GROMACS .gro file of C-alpha atoms in nm:
model
  394
    1MET     CA    1   0.268   5.714   9.332
    2GLU     CA    2   0.072   5.427   9.159
    3PRO     CA    3   0.280   5.148   9.006
    4GLN     CA    4   0.282   5.152   8.622
    5PRO     CA    5   0.300   4.849   8.389
    6ALA     CA    6   0.641   4.770   8.253
    7PRO     CA    7   0.717   4.932   7.919
    8GLY     CA    8   0.591   4.734   7.618
    9ARG     CA    9   0.326   4.547   7.824
   10PHE     CA   10  -0.047   4.615   7.882
   11ALA     CA   11  -0.265   4.515   8.171
   12ASP     CA   12  -0.523   4.238   8.119
   13ASP     CA   13  -0.879   4.380   8.152
   14VAL     CA   14  -0.988   4.106   8.390
   15THR     CA   15  -0.690   4.005   8.597
   16GLY     CA   16  -0.489   4.320   8.571
   17ALA     CA   17  -0.186   4.113   8.481
   18ALA     CA   18   0.049   4.251   8.227
   19VAL     CA   19   0.014   4.102   7.870
   20PRO     CA   20   0.301   4.120   7.622
   21THR     CA   21   0.243   4.347   7.324
   22ALA     CA   22   0.351   4.075   7.075
   23GLN     CA   23   0.078   3.848   7.209
   24ARG     CA   24  -0.197   4.109   7.156
   25ARG     CA   25  -0.098   4.206   6.798
   26PRO     CA   26  -0.239   3.891   6.624
   27VAL     CA   27  -0.564   3.937   6.811
   28ALA     CA   28  -0.586   4.296   6.694
   29ALA     CA   29  -0.507   4.195   6.334
   30ALA     CA   30  -0.776   3.928   6.334
   31ALA     CA   31  -1.030   4.170   6.474
   32GLY     CA   32  -0.940   4.420   6.203
   33ALA     CA   33  -0.987   4.158   5.931
   34LEU     CA   34  -1.327   4.060   6.065
   35LEU     CA   35  -1.428   4.426   6.079
   36ALA     CA   36  -1.321   4.475   5.714
   37VAL     CA   37  -1.522   4.172   5.601
   38GLY     CA   38  -1.822   4.298   5.788
   39ILE     CA   39  -1.796   4.640   5.628
   40LEU     CA   40  -1.764   4.489   5.277
   41ALA     CA   41  -2.060   4.262   5.337
   42GLY     CA   42  -2.265   4.553   5.457
   43CYS     CA   43  -2.183   4.741   5.138
   44GLY     CA   44  -2.291   4.444   4.917
   45VAL     CA   45  -1.935   4.358   4.807
   46ARG     CA   46  -1.836   3.987   4.799
   47LEU     CA   47  -1.489   3.842   4.782
   48GLU     CA   48  -1.484   3.569   4.510
   49ALA     CA   49  -1.228   3.339   4.353
   50PRO     CA   50  -1.159   3.387   3.980
   51PRO     CA   51  -1.400   3.193   3.752
   52ALA     CA   52  -1.300   2.836   3.670
   53GLY     CA   53  -1.166   2.777   3.321
   54GLU     CA   54  -1.271   2.504   3.075
   55PRO     CA   55  -1.097   2.175   3.159
   56VAL     CA   56  -0.848   2.053   2.900
   57PRO     CA   57  -0.982   1.735   2.733
   58ASP     CA   58  -0.764   1.425   2.727
   59SER     CA   59  -0.702   1.223   2.413
   60LEU     CA   60  -1.006   0.997   2.461
   61GLU     CA   61  -1.232   1.297   2.508
   62VAL     CA   62  -1.096   1.455   2.190
   63VAL     CA   63  -1.177   1.135   2.000
   64ARG     CA   64  -1.527   1.125   2.146
   65ARG     CA   65  -1.599   1.491   2.074
   66THR     CA   66  -1.474   1.456   1.717
   67ALA     CA   67  -1.706   1.161   1.655
   68VAL     CA   68  -2.000   1.349   1.805
   69ALA     CA   69  -1.925   1.656   1.594
   70ASP     CA   70  -1.902   1.441   1.279
   71ALA     CA   71  -2.236   1.272   1.350
   72LEU     CA   72  -2.410   1.603   1.417
   73LEU     CA   73  -2.257   1.759   1.107
   74VAL     CA   74  -2.398   1.474   0.897
   75ALA     CA   75  -2.739   1.512   1.064
   76ASP     CA   76  -2.747   1.887   1.002
   77GLY     CA   77  -2.632   1.836   0.644
   78ALA     CA   78  -2.902   1.577   0.576
   79GLU     CA   79  -3.167   1.811   0.716
   80ALA     CA   80  -3.034   2.100   0.508
   81ALA     CA   81  -3.036   1.883   0.196
   82LEU     CA   82  -3.397   1.786   0.263
   83GLU     CA   83  -3.493   2.150   0.211
   84GLU     CA   84  -3.338   2.141  -0.139
   85VAL     CA   85  -3.461   1.799  -0.259
   86PRO     CA   86  -3.803   1.790  -0.429
   87THR     CA   87  -4.060   1.586  -0.237
   88SER     CA   88  -4.123   1.389  -0.556
   89ARG     CA   89  -3.786   1.213  -0.503
   90LYS     CA   90  -3.933   0.997  -0.232
   91ARG     CA   91  -3.647   0.751  -0.196
   92VAL     CA   92  -3.389   1.028  -0.157
   93VAL     CA   93  -3.612   1.208   0.094
   94ALA     CA   94  -3.660   0.888   0.293
   95GLU     CA   95  -3.287   0.814   0.294
   96LEU     CA   96  -3.190   1.165   0.405
   97THR     CA   97  -3.454   1.153   0.678
   98ARG     CA   98  -3.319   0.821   0.805
   99ILE     CA   99  -2.958   0.943   0.791
  100ALA     CA  100  -3.044   1.252   0.996
  101ALA     CA  101  -3.225   1.045   1.261
  102ASP     CA  102  -2.955   0.776   1.281
  103SER     CA  103  -2.677   1.035   1.303
  104ARG     CA  104  -2.840   1.211   1.597
  105GLU     CA  105  -2.890   0.874   1.766
  106GLN     CA  106  -2.520   0.798   1.714
  107ALA     CA  107  -2.419   1.135   1.860
  108GLU     CA  108  -2.632   1.065   2.166
  109ALA     CA  109  -2.483   0.718   2.211
  110LEU     CA  110  -2.136   0.873   2.193
  111GLY     CA  111  -2.223   1.099   2.485
  112GLY     CA  112  -2.355   1.406   2.304
  113GLU     CA  113  -2.202   1.750   2.289
  114TYR     CA  114  -1.978   1.841   2.582
  115ASP     CA  115  -2.116   2.102   2.819
  116SER     CA  116  -1.906   2.199   3.120
  117GLY     CA  117  -2.178   2.420   3.262
  118LEU     CA  118  -1.938   2.713   3.265
  119ALA     CA  119  -2.034   3.042   3.105
  120THR     CA  120  -1.769   3.124   2.847
  121GLY     CA  121  -1.940   3.406   2.662
  122ALA     CA  122  -1.885   3.222   2.332
  123PRO     CA  123  -2.180   3.125   2.112
  124THR     CA  124  -2.291   2.768   2.181
  125ASP     CA  125  -2.451   2.685   1.846
  126THR     CA  126  -2.184   2.681   1.578
  127GLN     CA  127  -2.287   2.364   1.396
  128SER     CA  128  -2.570   2.501   1.179
  129SER     CA  129  -2.352   2.767   1.016
  130ALA     CA  130  -2.165   2.493   0.829
  131TRP     CA  131  -2.479   2.399   0.635
  132ASP     CA  132  -2.660   2.706   0.512
  133LYS     CA  133  -2.732   2.490   0.205
  134ALA     CA  134  -2.645   2.132   0.122
  135THR     CA  135  -2.698   1.879  -0.153
  136PRO     CA  136  -2.719   1.501  -0.118
  137ALA     CA  137  -2.369   1.483  -0.272
  138ASP     CA  138  -2.243   1.705   0.011
  139VAL     CA  139  -2.394   1.464   0.262
  140VAL     CA  140  -2.223   1.168   0.091
  141GLU     CA  141  -1.890   1.350   0.124
  142ALA     CA  142  -1.956   1.426   0.492
  143LEU     CA  143  -2.046   1.061   0.554
  144ASP     CA  144  -1.729   0.947   0.380
  145ASP     CA  145  -1.512   1.178   0.591
  146ALA     CA  146  -1.690   1.084   0.914
  147ALA     CA  147  -1.668   0.711   0.841
  148ALA     CA  148  -1.295   0.732   0.770
  149ARG     CA  149  -1.229   0.916   1.097
  150SER     CA  150  -1.450   0.678   1.296
  151ARG     CA  151  -1.275   0.370   1.158
  152THR     CA  152  -0.929   0.517   1.217
  153ALA     CA  153  -1.018   0.616   1.573
  154ALA     CA  154  -1.170   0.273   1.639
  155GLY     CA  155  -0.843   0.110   1.543
  156SER     CA  156  -0.623   0.337   1.751
  157THR     CA  157  -0.810   0.448   2.063
  158GLY     CA  158  -0.709   0.284   2.389
  159ASP     CA  159  -1.063   0.255   2.526
  160GLY     CA  160  -1.214  -0.079   2.419
  161PRO     CA  161  -1.586   0.001   2.457
  162LEU     CA  162  -1.540   0.335   2.279
  163ALA     CA  163  -1.348   0.161   1.999
  164ARG     CA  164  -1.632  -0.090   1.957
  165LEU     CA  165  -1.890   0.189   1.934
  166LEU     CA  166  -1.678   0.392   1.692
  167ALA     CA  167  -1.628   0.089   1.467
  168SER     CA  168  -2.002   0.032   1.455
  169VAL     CA  169  -2.076   0.398   1.384
  170GLY     CA  170  -1.812   0.403   1.110
  171ALA     CA  171  -1.968   0.094   0.951
  172ALA     CA  172  -2.313   0.254   0.959
  173GLN     CA  173  -2.179   0.575   0.807
  174THR     CA  174  -2.013   0.375   0.527
  175VAL     CA  175  -2.341   0.198   0.449
  176SER     CA  176  -2.536   0.525   0.455
  177GLY     CA  177  -2.285   0.689   0.224
  178GLU     CA  178  -2.308   0.401  -0.024
  179ARG     CA  179  -2.689   0.398  -0.019
  180LEU     CA  180  -2.725   0.772  -0.071
  181ALA     CA  181  -2.453   0.782  -0.336
  182ALA     CA  182  -2.634   0.513  -0.537
  183LEU     CA  183  -2.960   0.711  -0.523
  184VAL     CA  184  -2.808   1.038  -0.645
  185ASP     CA  185  -2.553   0.883  -0.883
  186VAL     CA  186  -2.230   1.004  -0.724
  187ALA     CA  187  -1.918   0.820  -0.608
  188GLY     CA  188  -1.966   0.652  -0.272
  189PRO     CA  189  -1.724   0.604   0.018
  190ASP     CA  190  -1.407   0.405  -0.032
  191VAL     CA  191  -1.453   0.059   0.116
  192VAL     CA  192  -1.145  -0.144   0.204
  193GLU     CA  193  -1.157  -0.511   0.113
  194PRO     CA  194  -1.028  -0.673   0.433
  195ARG     CA  195  -0.789  -0.964   0.433
  196VAL     CA  196  -0.706  -1.177   0.736
  197PRO     CA  197  -0.338  -1.112   0.817
  198GLU     CA  198  -0.080  -1.386   0.801
  199PRO     CA  199   0.082  -1.502   1.126
  200ALA     CA  200   0.431  -1.372   1.195
  201ASP     CA  201   0.613  -1.693   1.105
  202ALA     CA  202   0.437  -1.719   0.769
  203ALA     CA  203   0.511  -1.355   0.693
  204ALA     CA  204   0.879  -1.416   0.773
  205ASP     CA  205   0.885  -1.710   0.534
  206ASP     CA  206   0.731  -1.491   0.262
  207GLU     CA  207   0.998  -1.227   0.319
  208GLY     CA  208   1.265  -1.495   0.285
  209ASP     CA  209   1.113  -1.615  -0.040
  210ALA     CA  210   1.095  -1.258  -0.164
  211GLY     CA  211   1.464  -1.214  -0.081
  212ASP     CA  212   1.553  -1.527  -0.277
  213ALA     CA  213   1.347  -1.403  -0.569
  214GLY     CA  214   1.530  -1.072  -0.554
  215ASP     CA  215   1.867  -1.248  -0.571
  216GLU     CA  216   1.750  -1.445  -0.871
  217ALA     CA  217   1.627  -1.128  -1.039
  218ASP     CA  218   1.969  -0.967  -0.988
  219ALA     CA  219   2.134  -1.270  -1.147
  220GLU     CA  220   1.895  -1.253  -1.442
  221GLU     CA  221   1.980  -0.886  -1.496
  222ALA     CA  222   2.345  -0.982  -1.532
  223THR     CA  223   2.257  -1.242  -1.799
  224PRO     CA  224   1.926  -1.132  -1.959
  225SER     CA  225   1.688  -1.412  -2.049
  226GLY     CA  226   1.314  -1.471  -2.072
  227SER     CA  227   1.047  -1.262  -2.233
  228PRO     CA  228   0.985  -0.899  -2.134
  229THR     CA  229   0.624  -0.986  -2.053
  230ASP     CA  230   0.724  -1.252  -1.798
  231ASP     CA  231   0.971  -1.015  -1.629
  232ALA     CA  232   0.714  -0.735  -1.603
  233THR     CA  233   0.450  -0.969  -1.464
  234ALA     CA  234   0.683  -1.107  -1.199
  235THR     CA  235   0.792  -0.760  -1.091
  236GLY     CA  236   0.432  -0.644  -1.060
  237GLN     CA  237   0.336  -0.942  -0.847
  238ASP     CA  238   0.630  -0.896  -0.612
  239ALA     CA  239   0.555  -0.528  -0.563
  240GLY     CA  240   0.187  -0.586  -0.505
  241GLY     CA  241   0.244  -0.868  -0.259
  242SER     CA  242   0.496  -0.680  -0.047
  243SER     CA  243   0.287  -0.363  -0.025
  244ALA     CA  244  -0.020  -0.560   0.084
  245GLN     CA  245   0.174  -0.742   0.357
  246ASP     CA  246   0.326  -0.426   0.501
  247ASP     CA  247  -0.013  -0.318   0.641
  248ASP     CA  248  -0.113  -0.660   0.781
  249THR     CA  249  -0.112  -0.689   1.158
  250VAL     CA  250  -0.250  -0.979   1.361
  251PRO     CA  251  -0.469  -0.832   1.637
  252GLU     CA  252  -0.313  -0.862   1.980
  253GLY     CA  253  -0.536  -0.999   2.254
  254LEU     CA  254  -0.717  -1.267   2.053
  255THR     CA  255  -0.754  -1.575   2.273
  256PRO     CA  256  -0.756  -1.934   2.144
  257HIS     CA  257  -1.132  -1.935   2.207
  258ASP     CA  258  -1.174  -1.614   2.005
  259LEU     CA  259  -0.982  -1.761   1.713
  260SER     CA  260  -1.171  -2.091   1.728
  261THR     CA  261  -1.501  -1.901   1.723
  262LEU     CA  262  -1.394  -1.699   1.418
  263VAL     CA  263  -1.278  -2.009   1.230
  264VAL     CA  264  -1.605  -2.195   1.295
  265SER     CA  265  -1.826  -1.891   1.225
  266GLU     CA  266  -1.658  -1.815   0.895
  267ASP     CA  267  -1.653  -2.182   0.792
  268ALA     CA  268  -2.018  -2.238   0.889
  269THR     CA  269  -2.115  -1.934   0.683
  270ARG     CA  270  -1.913  -2.068   0.391
  271TYR     CA  271  -2.081  -2.409   0.417
  272ALA     CA  272  -2.436  -2.270   0.437
  273LEU     CA  273  -2.394  -2.039   0.140
  274GLN     CA  274  -2.222  -2.309  -0.065
  275LEU     CA  275  -2.511  -2.545   0.004
  276ARG     CA  276  -2.765  -2.286  -0.107
  277ALA     CA  277  -2.561  -2.202  -0.417
  278ALA     CA  278  -2.560  -2.570  -0.513
  279ILE     CA  279  -2.940  -2.573  -0.535
  280GLY     CA  280  -2.975  -2.216  -0.659
  281SER     CA  281  -2.947  -2.057  -1.000
  282GLY     CA  282  -2.891  -1.733  -1.185
  283THR     CA  283  -2.772  -1.413  -1.022
  284THR     CA  284  -2.850  -1.533  -0.670
  285ARG     CA  285  -2.624  -1.833  -0.717
  286ASP     CA  286  -2.342  -1.612  -0.844
  287ARG     CA  287  -2.375  -1.377  -0.547
  288LEU     CA  288  -2.376  -1.668  -0.303
  289LEU     CA  289  -2.064  -1.817  -0.459
  290GLU     CA  290  -1.888  -1.481  -0.435
  291ARG     CA  291  -1.946  -1.475  -0.061
  292VAL     CA  292  -1.851  -1.844  -0.033
  293ALA     CA  293  -1.503  -1.762  -0.163
  294VAL     CA  294  -1.472  -1.468   0.078
  295HIS     CA  295  -1.568  -1.667   0.387
  296ALA     CA  296  -1.358  -1.969   0.289
  297GLN     CA  297  -1.048  -1.748   0.267
  298ARG     CA  298  -1.122  -1.593   0.605
  299ALA     CA  299  -1.178  -1.930   0.773
  300ASP     CA  300  -0.843  -2.049   0.638
  301GLY     CA  301  -0.677  -1.723   0.743
  302TRP     CA  302  -0.796  -1.734   1.104
  303ALA     CA  303  -0.706  -2.105   1.129
  304ALA     CA  304  -0.353  -2.015   1.015
  305VAL     CA  305  -0.334  -1.739   1.275
  306ALA     CA  306  -0.451  -1.985   1.542
  307GLY     CA  307  -0.197  -2.242   1.426
  308THR     CA  308  -0.468  -2.508   1.389
  309GLN     CA  309  -0.503  -2.526   1.011
  310ALA     CA  310  -0.467  -2.884   0.882
  311THR     CA  311  -0.408  -3.015   1.233
  312ALA     CA  312  -0.606  -3.234   1.470
  313ASP     CA  313  -0.704  -2.918   1.660
  314ASP     CA  314  -0.873  -2.755   1.358
  315PRO     CA  315  -1.225  -2.678   1.489
  316ARG     CA  316  -1.394  -2.690   1.148
  317ARG     CA  317  -1.648  -2.963   1.087
  318ALA     CA  318  -1.749  -3.158   0.779
  319ALA     CA  319  -2.106  -3.027   0.794
  320TYR     CA  320  -2.321  -2.774   0.978
  321ALA     CA  321  -2.694  -2.743   1.035
  322VAL     CA  322  -2.859  -2.528   0.767
  323PRO     CA  323  -3.232  -2.443   0.758
  324ARG     CA  324  -3.437  -2.567   0.465
  325VAL     CA  325  -3.520  -2.313   0.197
  326ALA     CA  326  -3.888  -2.341   0.290
  327GLU     CA  327  -3.801  -2.244   0.648
  328GLN     CA  328  -3.563  -1.960   0.565
  329GLY     CA  329  -3.498  -1.809   0.224
  330ASP     CA  330  -3.155  -1.721   0.088
  331LYS     CA  331  -3.185  -1.352   0.175
  332ALA     CA  332  -3.289  -1.416   0.535
  333LEU     CA  333  -3.017  -1.679   0.577
  334VAL     CA  334  -2.741  -1.450   0.453
  335ILE     CA  335  -2.865  -1.166   0.674
  336ASP     CA  336  -2.865  -1.389   0.985
  337LEU     CA  337  -2.515  -1.520   0.914
  338GLU     CA  338  -2.363  -1.180   0.834
  339ASN     CA  339  -2.530  -1.030   1.142
  340ASP     CA  340  -2.366  -1.294   1.360
  341LEU     CA  341  -2.026  -1.222   1.205
  342ALA     CA  342  -2.073  -0.847   1.250
  343THR     CA  343  -2.143  -0.906   1.620
  344ASP     CA  344  -1.834  -1.126   1.653
  345TYR     CA  345  -1.604  -0.871   1.492
  346ALA     CA  346  -1.751  -0.577   1.685
  347THR     CA  347  -1.701  -0.765   2.011
  348LEU     CA  348  -1.337  -0.838   1.931
  349VAL     CA  349  -1.271  -0.474   1.840
  350GLY     CA  350  -1.349  -0.396   2.203
  351THR     CA  351  -1.117  -0.661   2.349
  352THR     CA  352  -0.805  -0.640   2.131
  353ALA     CA  353  -0.511  -0.403   2.155
  354ALA     CA  354  -0.518  -0.054   2.007
  355GLY     CA  355  -0.309  -0.020   1.694
  356THR     CA  356  -0.355  -0.387   1.598
  357ARG     CA  357  -0.731  -0.420   1.549
  358ALA     CA  358  -0.772  -0.242   1.213
  359VAL     CA  359  -0.855  -0.565   1.029
  360LEU     CA  360  -1.136  -0.637   1.275
  361VAL     CA  361  -1.280  -0.290   1.215
  362ASP     CA  362  -1.266  -0.345   0.838
  363LEU     CA  363  -1.428  -0.688   0.869
  364LEU     CA  364  -1.716  -0.532   1.066
  365VAL     CA  365  -1.759  -0.274   0.789
  366ASP     CA  366  -1.756  -0.553   0.529
  367SER     CA  367  -2.031  -0.743   0.710
  368ALA     CA  368  -2.241  -0.425   0.734
  369VAL     CA  369  -2.200  -0.360   0.362
  370ALA     CA  370  -2.290  -0.724   0.283
  371LEU     CA  371  -2.604  -0.691   0.495
  372ASP     CA  372  -2.709  -0.388   0.294
  373ASP     CA  373  -2.631  -0.565  -0.034
  374TRP     CA  374  -2.868  -0.846   0.065
  375GLY     CA  375  -3.152  -0.614   0.158
  376ALA     CA  376  -3.122  -0.580   0.534
  377GLU     CA  377  -3.267  -0.266   0.685
  378PRO     CA  378  -2.985  -0.021   0.764
  379GLU     CA  379  -2.907   0.015   1.134
  380PRO     CA  380  -2.737   0.298   1.322
  381PHE     CA  381  -2.525   0.045   1.516
  382PRO     CA  382  -2.441  -0.268   1.314
  383GLY     CA  383  -2.283  -0.540   1.524
  384LEU     CA  384  -2.421  -0.402   1.852
  385PRO     CA  385  -2.730  -0.611   1.934
  386GLU     CA  386  -2.785  -0.432   2.264
  387GLN     CA  387  -2.849  -0.107   2.074
  388ALA     CA  388  -3.101  -0.279   1.847
  389GLY     CA  389  -3.270  -0.418   2.159
  390ASP     CA  390  -3.305  -0.067   2.300
  391ASP     CA  391  -3.463   0.051   1.977
  392ALA     CA  392  -3.706  -0.238   1.974
  393ALA     CA  393  -3.807  -0.173   2.333
  394ALA     CA  394  -3.867   0.193   2.259
   0.00000   0.00000   0.00000
């Protein structure tokens, strides 16, 4: 009788030695899996993972996409309005054409429309349906909405370079809205008149004074005296002052060098315009003096924030170099000075803390509006000289 392998064991094909069944089962399973894959491949069937889904955008991406969508909506609206405006209205046609081109340039600078490269089955072009027809007034409204969102996002987003770009785009949209509104005789965008915030210690002193005034008012109510007109005037001033101060925030992240630069820039602008006003006349003189008052207040405000006002460290000088009128006219001088200030404020938007830089955004908008008032050519990116350089090179 031939010897048989022990139960539950099989002989190895080469050595004849017995191999445990448990050891051979994984080998058999692997062979079966390979055979199944081979059969499926031979039949043209592939095993695939489920398709990837669209990534969820973070907060910065949502801000960027919103700004891009706003810019493209304005561009599409301007192009739709061009189809409705008679060609005889040349200035309106030229303005709408410029707005459309600038808005598309802004959308591109913001990164353009997001495309993941994934097939979703959804239609990709949904922008044009919003503007089957449009009027210039519709475009003004779209510019107003877009500018407000851009300025708000510029003040609150945590990404400095994106905030700087958004502030510039918002300023350009405000200028475009004002220009188009003036041409078609509709209300333009709301423009905030910026005011340099008071430093914290000064604001605390004001609150203390307001508290003392309130105590005095309570005492006066107990024993009425004074004219009704005086009481009403005082109450109105107190209410107006407190409401204005509630929104004032000194930007966080301003360095002593930043503050010194702002003080000198604002004061040098004040000096140059005051000098020209002194030798000017008529409407030009009045307009120069209006800006003199604005820049003088801002120079004082930033010096107070820096803590250098009326001290030996005050960087302001008694006089600054100003070109002769024959070398540079009033218009060109104002444009150069306001351009420099716009660049300063745009730069600081990108370096200061989110949630505290709103006044810098508004000051950039103010410079852009002043540039337009004095006849500067509108730009898609006021305060960003590197963008203007790219345009010039192109």
